[in-house]
Amino acid sequence: MDGLQPGDNIDLRGCTITESFWSRLRAAVHDGERPRFGLVRFNEATFEGDTDFDDAQFDDADFRNATFEGGPSFVAPHFTGDAQFQSAVFGGTVNFEGGQYDGTMFFERVKFSKSVTFSDLSFKLGTWFNDAQFDGDLMAFNCNLYGGLWLTDCRITGQTCFMDCEFGPSTFSGTRFEGVTSFARATFKGGCNLEKTQIRPDSIFGPIVCEGPINLTDARITAPTVMEVSAAAIHLCDATLQESVTIRARYASIDLTRVRLFYPCTVSTDHAPSERGDESRLPSLASVEVLANQSMWQWMHDPVNASIASLEGVDSSFLLLVDVSLLCCEFSGAHHLDQIRLEGYWILGGPPLRDRWRGILPFSPARRQVVEEERKWRALRSGEDDDRTGWGQPPERGQDVPGLPTLAAVYRQLRKAREDAKDEPGAADFYYGEMEMRRHGRSWKTTERWLLQGYWLLSGYGLRASRALGWLALAMMTTILLMMGFGLPQSSPKQEATGTVPPGGGKVTFEIDRGEPKNPARDRFTTKRFDKALTVTLNSVVFRSSGQDLTTAGGYIEMASRFSEPVLLGLAALAIRGRVKR
């Protein structure tokens, strides 16, 4: 002891270290401010009683396979190098408070028999807890783990709390959180991996801010909770939600592929500002308005909105989506899609806004809601590598695109869901999509294709009043022109009376007849003839006879008009009714 100097290396491998001996050792290397050790080796050493490492400085520390029979205290230590605690056993309560950790911390296969607390400290490099066992609580308050945290394949039987902590890229994969788990005001500068974890979360899980994705793939959540998350993405693929879960997300694209729901689940955008930590690196508006003050246009372009990426394999009867974007959501493969509930603001994709040319005529697709699978199908069908068609990039090679019967079924189920919610105008777009998939799913050799083609062309499946009224106006103008040119006679036929007078006088019998209407030879397009043609056409729209004298051609023209124009008028009325029906 007398020969030791501050900063000397110490090798006590396999030794039993009592409290009194440790006190003498600290005093021997004290430099007047703090005990200062060089390289210390405590491999397989045993520390009796409560050991005080407060204010000590270590260049490198090796505690592998060490046993702490009491509760060691690490208050304001300074580790300038690595600290290795692999396979160490802590028999008492452990406290890491304050201090500076410049190296990597290794706690692999460590066993904490009682609670362990980390508070007000900073780990500059990575911290590893792989395959560790916590028989008590794991508490962390106001810690900065810049190098990231690896808490993988661990078992924590007590409570877990990470409050006001800031993490680098971190992973908790394979860990079982058997006690109540809380990540209150936690911030992740990278991603957060909770894959294959078992979590019993607190009633409020968060708020959490994560600059990267939060990966909950194949995770199991065993308690009802409200998750408040601001992240780039949330992956819940193959996760199991054994209780009712409410996800209030900001910015995130949420992947619900094959998530297993046993109780109702709500996914919504959290618009109300709250204490969430640092969101400066996430996309944001200059000021985030409350939803009540936003128009639909503002809402659509607000980056705060959460979005749904996929519902494949999800039992949608348990799912409620509120104020979320469905622009890139894939619905095919969802179960009970006709029972999904959509509330608040929600929006799907749409057809291209730009006009395209078909032959010599410009063509603009009808404004409607389009699911992502149809967009991919149309982009693939166009065969363009760029975005000239307006339907976006085609799917990557090998990516599955559902067939038209599947897309028709998706639209049919979404339509039923909106109809059950008494949203007839909202169901109209899904009916349009269903009919589009049916039309394109039939070949030109079938009668049904021609019927659907005509239904689409004349009135947009009974949903486009402007199209039906346009055709009606065109039909009426055509009827008027034909009537003026061929249907109205040159002049109204006059009645003629013919009879025979008996030679000796007496009773005379007359036969009154009218001449055949004569086709016009000149002056066909006059104001007077236009007025008569207009009268005939307007009466034809409502199944009435005008009573005008017509030529033979005019009679056939009137019959055709009385058949076609009321149909177009009815289609227009049907389309208007579909948009205003409650």
Coordinates of C-alpha atoms in Angstrom, one line a residue:
M1 CA 0.0 0.0 0.0
D2 CA 2.8 2.4 0.9
G3 CA 4.3 2.0 -2.6
L4 CA 1.1 2.9 -4.5
Q5 CA 0.8 6.2 -6.3
P6 CA -2.2 7.9 -8.0
G7 CA -2.7 6.5 -11.5
D8 CA -1.0 3.1 -10.8
N9 CA -2.3 -0.1 -12.3
I10 CA -3.8 -2.6 -9.9
D11 CA -4.3 -6.3 -10.4
L12 CA -6.6 -8.0 -7.9
R13 CA -7.9 -10.8 -10.0
G14 CA -9.6 -13.6 -8.0
C15 CA -9.2 -11.7 -4.7
T16 CA -11.7 -11.1 -1.9
I17 CA -11.9 -7.4 -1.2
T18 CA -13.4 -6.3 2.1
E19 CA -14.8 -2.8 2.8
S20 CA -11.8 -1.9 5.0
F21 CA -9.3 -3.0 2.4
W22 CA -11.1 -1.1 -0.3
S23 CA -11.0 2.1 1.9
R24 CA -7.3 1.8 2.4
L25 CA -6.8 1.2 -1.4
R26 CA -8.8 4.3 -2.2
A27 CA -6.7 6.4 0.2
A28 CA -3.5 5.1 -1.2
V29 CA -4.2 6.3 -4.8
H30 CA -5.9 9.6 -3.7
D31 CA -4.3 12.6 -5.4
G32 CA -5.9 15.2 -3.2
E33 CA -9.0 15.6 -5.3
R34 CA -10.2 12.0 -6.1
P35 CA -8.9 8.4 -6.1
R36 CA -7.2 7.9 -9.4
F37 CA -6.6 4.4 -10.8
G38 CA -4.8 3.4 -13.9
L39 CA -5.7 -0.1 -15.4
V40 CA -7.6 -2.0 -12.7
R41 CA -8.3 -5.7 -13.0
F42 CA -10.9 -7.2 -10.7
N43 CA -11.7 -10.3 -12.8
E44 CA -13.5 -12.9 -10.7
A45 CA -12.9 -10.8 -7.6
T46 CA -15.4 -10.7 -4.7
F47 CA -16.4 -7.4 -3.1
E48 CA -17.8 -7.9 0.4
G49 CA -20.3 -5.5 1.8
D50 CA -21.2 -2.2 0.2
T51 CA -18.4 -0.9 -2.1
D52 CA -17.9 2.8 -2.7
F53 CA -16.6 3.8 -6.1
D54 CA -17.7 7.4 -5.7
D55 CA -15.5 10.1 -7.4
A56 CA -13.0 7.5 -8.5
Q57 CA -11.2 7.8 -11.9
F58 CA -10.3 4.7 -13.9
D59 CA -8.3 4.5 -17.1
D60 CA -9.6 1.0 -17.9
A61 CA -11.6 -1.1 -15.6
D62 CA -12.1 -4.9 -15.8
F63 CA -14.8 -6.3 -13.6
R64 CA -15.5 -9.4 -15.6
N65 CA -17.1 -12.3 -13.5
A66 CA -16.7 -10.1 -10.4
T67 CA -19.2 -10.6 -7.5
F68 CA -20.6 -7.7 -5.5
E69 CA -22.2 -9.1 -2.4
G70 CA -23.5 -5.7 -1.3
G71 CA -24.7 -2.7 -3.2
P72 CA -21.9 -0.8 -5.0
S73 CA -22.2 2.9 -5.5
F74 CA -20.9 4.7 -8.6
V75 CA -21.5 8.4 -7.8
A76 CA -19.7 10.8 -10.1
P77 CA -16.9 8.4 -11.3
H78 CA -14.8 9.1 -14.3
F79 CA -14.0 6.2 -16.7
T80 CA -11.6 7.5 -19.3
G81 CA -11.4 4.1 -21.0
D82 CA -13.6 1.0 -21.3
A83 CA -15.4 -0.5 -18.3
Q84 CA -16.1 -4.2 -18.6
F85 CA -18.7 -5.8 -16.3
Q86 CA -19.4 -9.0 -18.3
S87 CA -20.9 -11.8 -16.3
A88 CA -20.6 -9.8 -13.1
V89 CA -23.1 -10.4 -10.3
F90 CA -24.6 -7.6 -8.2
G91 CA -26.2 -8.8 -5.0
G92 CA -27.5 -5.5 -3.7
T93 CA -29.0 -2.3 -5.1
V94 CA -26.7 -0.6 -7.6
N95 CA -26.5 3.2 -8.1
F96 CA -24.8 4.9 -11.1
E97 CA -25.3 8.6 -10.5
G98 CA -23.6 11.3 -12.4
G99 CA -20.0 11.0 -13.6
Q100 CA -18.4 10.8 -17.0
Y101 CA -18.0 7.6 -19.1
D102 CA -15.6 8.2 -22.0
G103 CA -15.2 4.6 -23.1
T104 CA -17.6 1.7 -23.9
M105 CA -19.6 0.2 -21.1
F106 CA -20.0 -3.6 -21.2
F107 CA -22.7 -5.2 -19.0
E108 CA -23.1 -8.4 -21.1
R109 CA -24.5 -11.4 -19.2
V110 CA -24.5 -9.4 -16.0
K111 CA -27.0 -10.2 -13.2
F112 CA -28.6 -7.6 -11.0
S113 CA -30.3 -9.2 -8.1
K114 CA -32.0 -6.0 -7.0
S115 CA -32.7 -2.7 -8.5
V116 CA -30.2 -0.7 -10.6
T117 CA -30.5 3.1 -11.2
F118 CA -28.7 5.2 -13.8
S119 CA -29.2 9.0 -13.3
D120 CA -27.7 12.2 -14.5
L121 CA -24.8 10.6 -16.4
S122 CA -23.4 10.5 -19.9
F123 CA -22.2 7.5 -21.9
K124 CA -20.2 8.9 -24.9
L125 CA -19.7 5.5 -26.5
G126 CA -21.9 2.4 -26.7
T127 CA -23.4 0.7 -23.7
W128 CA -24.0 -3.1 -24.0
F129 CA -26.4 -5.1 -21.8
N130 CA -26.7 -8.2 -24.0
D131 CA -28.2 -11.2 -22.3
A132 CA -28.4 -9.4 -18.9
Q133 CA -30.8 -10.3 -16.2
F134 CA -32.6 -7.8 -14.0
D135 CA -34.4 -9.3 -11.0
G136 CA -35.4 -5.9 -9.7
D137 CA -36.2 -2.5 -11.3
L138 CA -34.2 -0.8 -14.1
M139 CA -34.4 2.9 -13.7
A140 CA -32.8 5.6 -15.9
F141 CA -33.3 9.3 -15.3
N142 CA -31.9 12.2 -17.3
C143 CA -29.2 10.1 -19.0
N144 CA -27.4 10.8 -22.3
L145 CA -26.3 7.6 -24.1
Y146 CA -24.9 9.2 -27.2
G147 CA -23.2 6.0 -28.4
G148 CA -26.4 4.0 -28.3
L149 CA -27.8 1.3 -26.1
W150 CA -27.9 -2.4 -26.7
L151 CA -30.3 -4.0 -24.3
T152 CA -30.9 -7.2 -26.2
D153 CA -32.1 -10.7 -25.1
C154 CA -32.5 -9.4 -21.5
R155 CA -35.1 -10.2 -18.9
I156 CA -36.3 -7.5 -16.6
T157 CA -38.8 -8.7 -13.9
G158 CA -39.3 -5.4 -12.2
Q159 CA -40.3 -2.0 -13.4
T160 CA -38.4 -0.4 -16.3
C161 CA -38.3 3.4 -16.6
F162 CA -36.3 5.6 -19.1
M163 CA -37.3 9.1 -18.3
D164 CA -35.9 12.3 -19.9
C165 CA -33.2 10.2 -21.5
E166 CA -31.4 10.8 -24.8
F167 CA -30.2 7.9 -26.8
G168 CA -28.1 7.3 -29.9
P169 CA -29.2 4.4 -32.2
S170 CA -30.5 1.8 -29.7
T171 CA -31.8 -1.7 -29.8
F172 CA -33.9 -3.7 -27.3
S173 CA -34.6 -6.7 -29.5
G174 CA -35.5 -9.9 -27.7
T175 CA -35.9 -8.3 -24.3
R176 CA -38.7 -9.2 -22.0
F177 CA -40.1 -6.3 -20.0
E178 CA -42.2 -8.2 -17.5
G179 CA -42.9 -5.2 -15.2
V180 CA -44.4 -1.8 -16.1
T181 CA -42.4 -0.1 -18.8
S182 CA -42.1 3.6 -19.4
F183 CA -40.2 5.7 -21.9
A184 CA -41.3 9.1 -20.7
R185 CA -39.9 12.0 -22.8
A186 CA -37.3 9.8 -24.3
T187 CA -35.4 11.0 -27.4
F188 CA -33.6 8.7 -29.9
K189 CA -31.1 10.4 -32.3
G190 CA -31.1 7.3 -34.4
G191 CA -33.5 4.4 -34.7
C192 CA -35.1 2.4 -31.9
N193 CA -35.3 -1.3 -32.4
L194 CA -37.8 -3.1 -30.2
E195 CA -38.0 -6.2 -32.4
K196 CA -39.3 -9.4 -30.7
T197 CA -39.6 -7.7 -27.3
Q198 CA -42.3 -8.3 -24.8
I199 CA -43.6 -5.1 -23.3
R200 CA -46.0 -4.4 -20.4
P201 CA -46.2 -0.6 -21.0
D202 CA -47.4 2.1 -18.7
S203 CA -50.8 3.6 -19.4
I204 CA -49.0 6.4 -21.2
F205 CA -46.1 5.0 -23.2
G206 CA -44.1 8.1 -24.1
P207 CA -44.0 10.7 -25.4
I208 CA -41.1 9.5 -27.5
V209 CA -39.2 11.4 -30.2
C210 CA -37.2 9.2 -32.6
E211 CA -35.4 10.6 -35.7
G212 CA -35.3 7.2 -37.3
P213 CA -37.8 4.4 -37.3
I214 CA -39.2 2.6 -34.3
N215 CA -39.2 -1.1 -35.0
L216 CA -41.8 -3.1 -33.1
T217 CA -41.7 -6.1 -35.5
D218 CA -42.9 -9.3 -33.8
A219 CA -43.2 -7.5 -30.5
R220 CA -45.8 -8.3 -27.9
I221 CA -47.6 -5.7 -25.9
T222 CA -49.4 -7.1 -22.9
A223 CA -51.1 -4.2 -21.3
P224 CA -53.5 -1.5 -22.4
T225 CA -51.7 1.7 -23.3
V226 CA -51.6 5.0 -25.1
M227 CA -48.4 5.3 -27.2
E228 CA -47.4 8.9 -28.0
V229 CA -44.7 8.8 -30.6
S230 CA -43.0 11.2 -33.0
A231 CA -40.9 9.2 -35.4
A232 CA -40.0 8.8 -39.1
A233 CA -41.7 5.4 -39.2
I234 CA -43.3 2.8 -36.9
H235 CA -43.0 -0.9 -37.9
L236 CA -45.5 -3.1 -36.2
C237 CA -45.2 -6.1 -38.6
D238 CA -46.3 -9.4 -37.0
A239 CA -46.7 -7.6 -33.7
T240 CA -49.2 -8.9 -31.1
L241 CA -51.4 -6.4 -29.3
Q242 CA -53.0 -8.4 -26.5
E243 CA -54.8 -5.4 -25.0
S244 CA -56.4 -2.2 -26.3
V245 CA -53.7 0.1 -27.7
T246 CA -54.0 3.7 -28.9
I247 CA -51.2 5.0 -31.1
R248 CA -51.0 8.8 -31.3
A249 CA -48.3 9.5 -33.8
R250 CA -46.7 12.4 -35.5
Y251 CA -44.8 12.3 -38.8
A252 CA -44.6 8.5 -38.8
S253 CA -45.4 6.1 -41.6
I254 CA -47.0 3.2 -39.7
D255 CA -46.7 -0.4 -41.1
L256 CA -49.4 -2.7 -39.6
T257 CA -48.7 -5.7 -41.8
R258 CA -50.0 -8.9 -40.1
V259 CA -50.4 -7.2 -36.8
R260 CA -52.5 -9.4 -34.5
L261 CA -55.3 -7.5 -32.7
F262 CA -57.4 -8.9 -29.8
Y263 CA -59.0 -5.7 -28.7
P264 CA -59.9 -2.4 -30.4
C265 CA -56.9 -0.5 -31.6
T266 CA -56.9 3.2 -32.5
V267 CA -54.3 4.9 -34.7
S268 CA -54.5 8.7 -35.0
T269 CA -52.4 11.8 -35.7
D270 CA -51.6 13.8 -32.6
H271 CA -52.0 17.4 -33.6
A272 CA -52.0 19.0 -30.1
P273 CA -48.5 20.3 -29.0
S274 CA -47.0 18.6 -25.9
E275 CA -43.7 18.1 -24.2
R276 CA -42.0 15.7 -26.4
G277 CA -38.3 16.6 -26.3
D278 CA -36.3 17.7 -29.3
E279 CA -38.2 17.5 -32.6
S280 CA -35.8 19.9 -34.4
R281 CA -34.4 17.3 -36.7
L282 CA -37.8 16.0 -37.7
P283 CA -39.7 17.7 -40.6
S284 CA -42.1 20.3 -39.1
L285 CA -44.1 23.4 -39.9
A286 CA -43.2 26.8 -38.8
S287 CA -46.1 26.5 -36.4
V288 CA -48.3 23.4 -35.9
E289 CA -52.0 24.3 -35.8
V290 CA -54.6 22.4 -33.9
L291 CA -56.7 20.3 -36.3
A292 CA -59.8 22.4 -35.7
N293 CA -58.1 25.4 -37.3
Q294 CA -56.9 23.5 -40.4
S295 CA -58.6 23.3 -43.7
M296 CA -58.6 20.0 -45.6
W297 CA -56.0 21.4 -48.0
Q298 CA -53.7 22.4 -45.1
W299 CA -54.2 19.0 -43.5
M300 CA -53.2 17.1 -46.6
H301 CA -49.9 19.0 -46.8
D302 CA -49.1 19.0 -43.1
P303 CA -46.0 16.8 -42.6
V304 CA -47.0 16.2 -39.0
N305 CA -49.8 13.8 -40.1
A306 CA -49.3 10.1 -39.5
S307 CA -49.8 7.8 -42.4
I308 CA -50.6 4.1 -42.8
A309 CA -48.3 2.0 -45.0
S310 CA -50.0 -1.4 -45.0
L311 CA -53.0 -3.2 -43.6
E312 CA -52.1 -6.6 -45.1
G313 CA -53.2 -9.4 -42.8
V314 CA -54.9 -7.1 -40.2
D315 CA -58.3 -7.8 -38.7
S316 CA -59.8 -4.4 -39.6
S317 CA -62.9 -4.9 -37.5
F318 CA -60.8 -3.9 -34.5
L319 CA -59.2 -0.9 -36.1
L320 CA -60.1 2.7 -35.9
L321 CA -58.1 5.2 -38.0
V322 CA -58.5 8.9 -37.1
D323 CA -56.9 11.8 -39.0
V324 CA -54.4 9.7 -40.8
S325 CA -53.1 9.7 -44.4
L326 CA -53.8 6.7 -46.5
L327 CA -52.0 7.9 -49.6
C328 CA -49.6 5.0 -49.8
C329 CA -51.6 2.5 -47.8
E330 CA -52.0 -1.1 -49.2
F331 CA -55.3 -2.6 -48.3
S332 CA -55.1 -6.0 -50.2
G333 CA -55.0 -8.9 -47.8
A334 CA -56.8 -7.2 -44.9
H335 CA -59.5 -9.2 -43.1
H336 CA -63.0 -7.7 -42.5
L337 CA -62.0 -4.6 -44.5
D338 CA -65.7 -3.8 -44.8
Q339 CA -65.8 -3.2 -41.0
I340 CA -62.9 -0.7 -40.8
R341 CA -63.7 2.6 -39.3
L342 CA -62.4 5.9 -40.7
E343 CA -63.0 9.1 -38.8
G344 CA -61.9 12.7 -39.0
Y345 CA -59.8 13.7 -42.0
W346 CA -58.5 10.9 -44.1
I347 CA -57.3 10.9 -47.7
L348 CA -56.2 8.4 -50.3
G349 CA -54.3 9.0 -53.5
G350 CA -55.8 10.3 -56.7
P351 CA -55.4 10.1 -60.4
P352 CA -52.9 12.4 -62.2
L353 CA -53.7 16.1 -62.2
R354 CA -52.2 16.7 -65.6
D355 CA -54.1 16.3 -68.8
R356 CA -53.2 13.6 -71.3
W357 CA -54.0 13.2 -74.9
R358 CA -55.9 10.3 -76.4
G359 CA -55.7 10.7 -80.1
I360 CA -56.6 14.3 -80.9
L361 CA -58.7 14.9 -77.7
P362 CA -57.4 15.9 -74.3
F363 CA -58.2 13.5 -71.5
S364 CA -58.3 14.2 -67.7
P365 CA -59.1 11.3 -65.3
A366 CA -62.1 11.8 -63.0
R367 CA -61.3 13.2 -59.6
R368 CA -61.7 10.3 -57.1
Q369 CA -60.0 8.4 -54.3
V370 CA -57.5 5.8 -55.5
V371 CA -55.9 3.1 -53.4
E372 CA -52.2 2.5 -53.7
E373 CA -52.6 -0.9 -55.3
E374 CA -54.5 0.6 -58.3
R375 CA -51.9 3.3 -58.7
K376 CA -49.2 0.6 -58.9
W377 CA -51.3 -1.4 -61.4
R378 CA -51.8 1.6 -63.6
A379 CA -48.1 2.6 -63.4
L380 CA -47.2 -1.0 -64.3
R381 CA -49.7 -1.0 -67.1
S382 CA -48.4 2.2 -68.6
G383 CA -44.9 0.6 -69.0
E384 CA -43.1 3.9 -68.5
D385 CA -39.9 4.0 -66.5
D386 CA -40.5 7.7 -65.7
D387 CA -43.5 9.6 -64.4
R388 CA -44.7 10.9 -67.7
T389 CA -48.1 9.2 -67.2
G390 CA -48.7 10.9 -63.9
W391 CA -49.3 7.6 -62.0
G392 CA -45.9 7.6 -60.4
Q393 CA -43.1 5.1 -60.6
P394 CA -44.0 1.5 -61.4
P395 CA -43.4 -1.1 -58.7
E396 CA -40.0 -2.6 -58.5
R397 CA -39.3 -5.9 -60.1
G398 CA -40.5 -8.8 -58.0
Q399 CA -42.9 -6.6 -56.0
D400 CA -46.4 -8.1 -55.9
V401 CA -49.3 -6.2 -57.5
P402 CA -52.8 -7.6 -56.8
G403 CA -55.0 -8.6 -59.7
L404 CA -58.1 -6.7 -60.8
P405 CA -60.6 -9.0 -59.1
T406 CA -58.7 -8.4 -55.8
L407 CA -58.7 -4.7 -56.4
A408 CA -62.5 -4.8 -57.1
A409 CA -63.0 -6.7 -53.8
V410 CA -60.9 -4.1 -51.9
Y411 CA -63.0 -1.2 -53.3
R412 CA -66.2 -3.1 -52.6
Q413 CA -65.4 -3.6 -49.0
L414 CA -64.3 0.0 -48.5
R415 CA -67.5 1.1 -50.1
K416 CA -69.5 -1.0 -47.7
A417 CA -67.6 0.4 -44.7
R418 CA -68.5 3.9 -45.8
E419 CA -72.1 3.0 -46.4
D420 CA -72.4 1.5 -43.0
A421 CA -71.0 4.7 -41.6
K422 CA -73.8 6.6 -43.4
D423 CA -71.2 8.3 -45.7
E424 CA -72.9 7.9 -49.1
P425 CA -70.8 10.6 -50.8
G426 CA -67.6 9.0 -49.5
A427 CA -68.7 5.6 -50.7
A428 CA -69.3 6.9 -54.2
D429 CA -65.5 7.1 -55.0
F430 CA -65.0 3.5 -53.9
Y431 CA -68.0 2.4 -56.1
Y432 CA -66.3 4.2 -59.0
G433 CA -63.0 2.3 -58.3
E434 CA -64.9 -1.0 -58.1
M435 CA -66.6 -0.4 -61.4
E436 CA -63.3 0.6 -63.0
M437 CA -61.6 -2.6 -61.9
R438 CA -64.6 -4.6 -63.2
R439 CA -64.5 -2.8 -66.6
H440 CA -60.8 -3.3 -67.1
G441 CA -61.0 -6.9 -65.8
R442 CA -63.3 -7.9 -68.8
S443 CA -62.2 -8.4 -72.4
W444 CA -63.7 -6.6 -75.3
K445 CA -65.2 -9.9 -76.5
T446 CA -67.7 -9.9 -73.6
T447 CA -71.0 -8.1 -73.5
E448 CA -70.4 -6.9 -70.0
R449 CA -67.3 -5.0 -71.1
W450 CA -69.3 -3.0 -73.6
L451 CA -72.1 -2.3 -71.1
L452 CA -69.6 -1.1 -68.5
Q453 CA -67.8 0.9 -71.1
G454 CA -71.0 2.7 -72.1
Y455 CA -72.0 3.2 -68.5
W456 CA -68.6 4.8 -67.8
L457 CA -68.6 6.9 -71.0
L458 CA -72.1 8.3 -70.5
S459 CA -72.2 9.1 -66.8
G460 CA -69.1 7.8 -65.0
Y461 CA -71.1 4.8 -63.6
G462 CA -73.9 7.1 -62.6
L463 CA -71.5 9.3 -60.5
R464 CA -70.5 12.1 -62.8
A465 CA -73.4 14.5 -63.4
S466 CA -71.3 16.8 -65.5
R467 CA -70.6 14.0 -67.9
A468 CA -74.2 13.0 -68.2
L469 CA -75.4 16.6 -68.6
G470 CA -72.7 17.1 -71.2
W471 CA -73.9 14.2 -73.3
L472 CA -77.5 15.3 -72.8
A473 CA -76.7 18.8 -74.1
L474 CA -74.9 17.2 -77.1
A475 CA -77.8 14.9 -77.7
M476 CA -80.3 17.8 -77.6
M477 CA -78.2 19.9 -79.9
T478 CA -77.9 17.0 -82.3
T479 CA -81.7 16.4 -82.2
I480 CA -82.3 20.1 -82.8
L481 CA -80.0 20.1 -85.9
L482 CA -81.5 17.0 -87.3
M483 CA -85.0 18.3 -86.7
M484 CA -84.2 21.5 -88.5
G485 CA -82.5 19.7 -91.3
F486 CA -84.8 16.7 -91.9
G487 CA -87.5 16.4 -89.3
L488 CA -89.7 19.4 -89.7
P489 CA -91.7 19.7 -93.0
Q490 CA -91.4 22.6 -95.4
S491 CA -94.8 23.8 -94.2
S492 CA -97.6 22.3 -92.2
P493 CA -99.9 20.1 -94.3
K494 CA -103.3 21.6 -95.0
Q495 CA -106.6 19.7 -94.7
E496 CA -108.3 18.9 -98.0
A497 CA -112.0 18.0 -98.4
T498 CA -113.1 15.9 -101.4
G499 CA -116.6 14.7 -102.3
T500 CA -119.1 13.9 -105.1
V501 CA -122.2 15.9 -105.8
P502 CA -125.1 13.7 -106.9
P503 CA -126.4 14.7 -110.5
G504 CA -129.8 15.6 -109.3
G505 CA -128.6 17.3 -106.1
G506 CA -129.1 16.0 -102.7
K507 CA -126.9 15.0 -99.8
V508 CA -123.1 15.5 -100.3
T509 CA -120.5 13.4 -98.6
F510 CA -117.0 14.9 -98.1
E511 CA -113.8 13.1 -97.2
I512 CA -111.3 15.3 -95.2
D513 CA -107.6 14.3 -95.5
R514 CA -104.2 15.9 -95.0
G515 CA -101.3 15.7 -97.3
E516 CA -98.1 14.0 -96.5
P517 CA -95.4 16.3 -94.9
K518 CA -92.9 17.3 -97.4
N519 CA -89.2 17.4 -96.7
P520 CA -87.7 20.9 -96.7
A521 CA -86.0 22.0 -99.8
R522 CA -84.6 25.3 -98.7
D523 CA -84.4 27.6 -95.7
R524 CA -83.9 24.7 -93.3
F525 CA -82.1 26.6 -90.6
T526 CA -84.3 29.5 -89.6
T527 CA -85.3 31.0 -86.3
K528 CA -88.9 29.7 -86.7
R529 CA -87.7 26.2 -87.5
F530 CA -85.2 26.4 -84.5
D531 CA -88.0 27.3 -82.2
K532 CA -90.1 24.3 -83.4
A533 CA -87.1 21.9 -83.2
L534 CA -86.3 23.1 -79.6
T535 CA -89.9 22.5 -78.6
V536 CA -89.8 19.0 -80.0
T537 CA -86.5 18.2 -78.3
L538 CA -87.5 19.6 -74.8
N539 CA -90.7 17.6 -74.9
S540 CA -88.7 14.5 -75.8
V541 CA -86.5 14.8 -72.7
V542 CA -89.6 14.3 -70.5
F543 CA -91.3 11.7 -72.6
R544 CA -93.9 14.1 -74.0
S545 CA -95.1 14.5 -77.6
S546 CA -94.7 18.0 -79.0
G547 CA -97.7 17.6 -81.3
Q548 CA -95.7 19.1 -84.2
D549 CA -96.1 17.9 -87.7
L550 CA -93.0 15.9 -88.6
T551 CA -91.6 14.2 -91.6
T552 CA -91.0 10.4 -91.6
A553 CA -87.4 11.0 -90.7
G554 CA -88.5 13.5 -88.0
G555 CA -90.7 10.8 -86.4
Y556 CA -87.8 8.4 -86.1
I557 CA -85.6 11.2 -84.8
E558 CA -88.2 12.1 -82.1
M559 CA -88.5 8.4 -81.1
A560 CA -84.7 8.1 -80.7
S561 CA -84.7 11.4 -78.7
R562 CA -87.5 10.3 -76.4
F563 CA -85.6 7.1 -75.6
S564 CA -82.0 8.4 -75.1
E565 CA -82.4 11.9 -73.6
P566 CA -84.5 10.9 -70.6
V567 CA -82.0 8.2 -69.8
L568 CA -79.2 10.8 -69.8
L569 CA -81.3 13.1 -67.6
G570 CA -81.9 10.2 -65.2
L571 CA -78.2 9.4 -65.0
A572 CA -77.4 13.0 -64.2
A573 CA -80.1 13.1 -61.5
L574 CA -78.7 9.8 -60.1
A575 CA -75.2 11.3 -59.9
I576 CA -76.3 14.4 -58.1
R577 CA -78.3 12.3 -55.7
G578 CA -75.2 10.2 -55.0
R579 CA -73.3 13.3 -54.0
V580 CA -75.9 14.9 -51.7
K581 CA -77.4 11.7 -50.2
R582 CA -77.2 11.5 -46.5

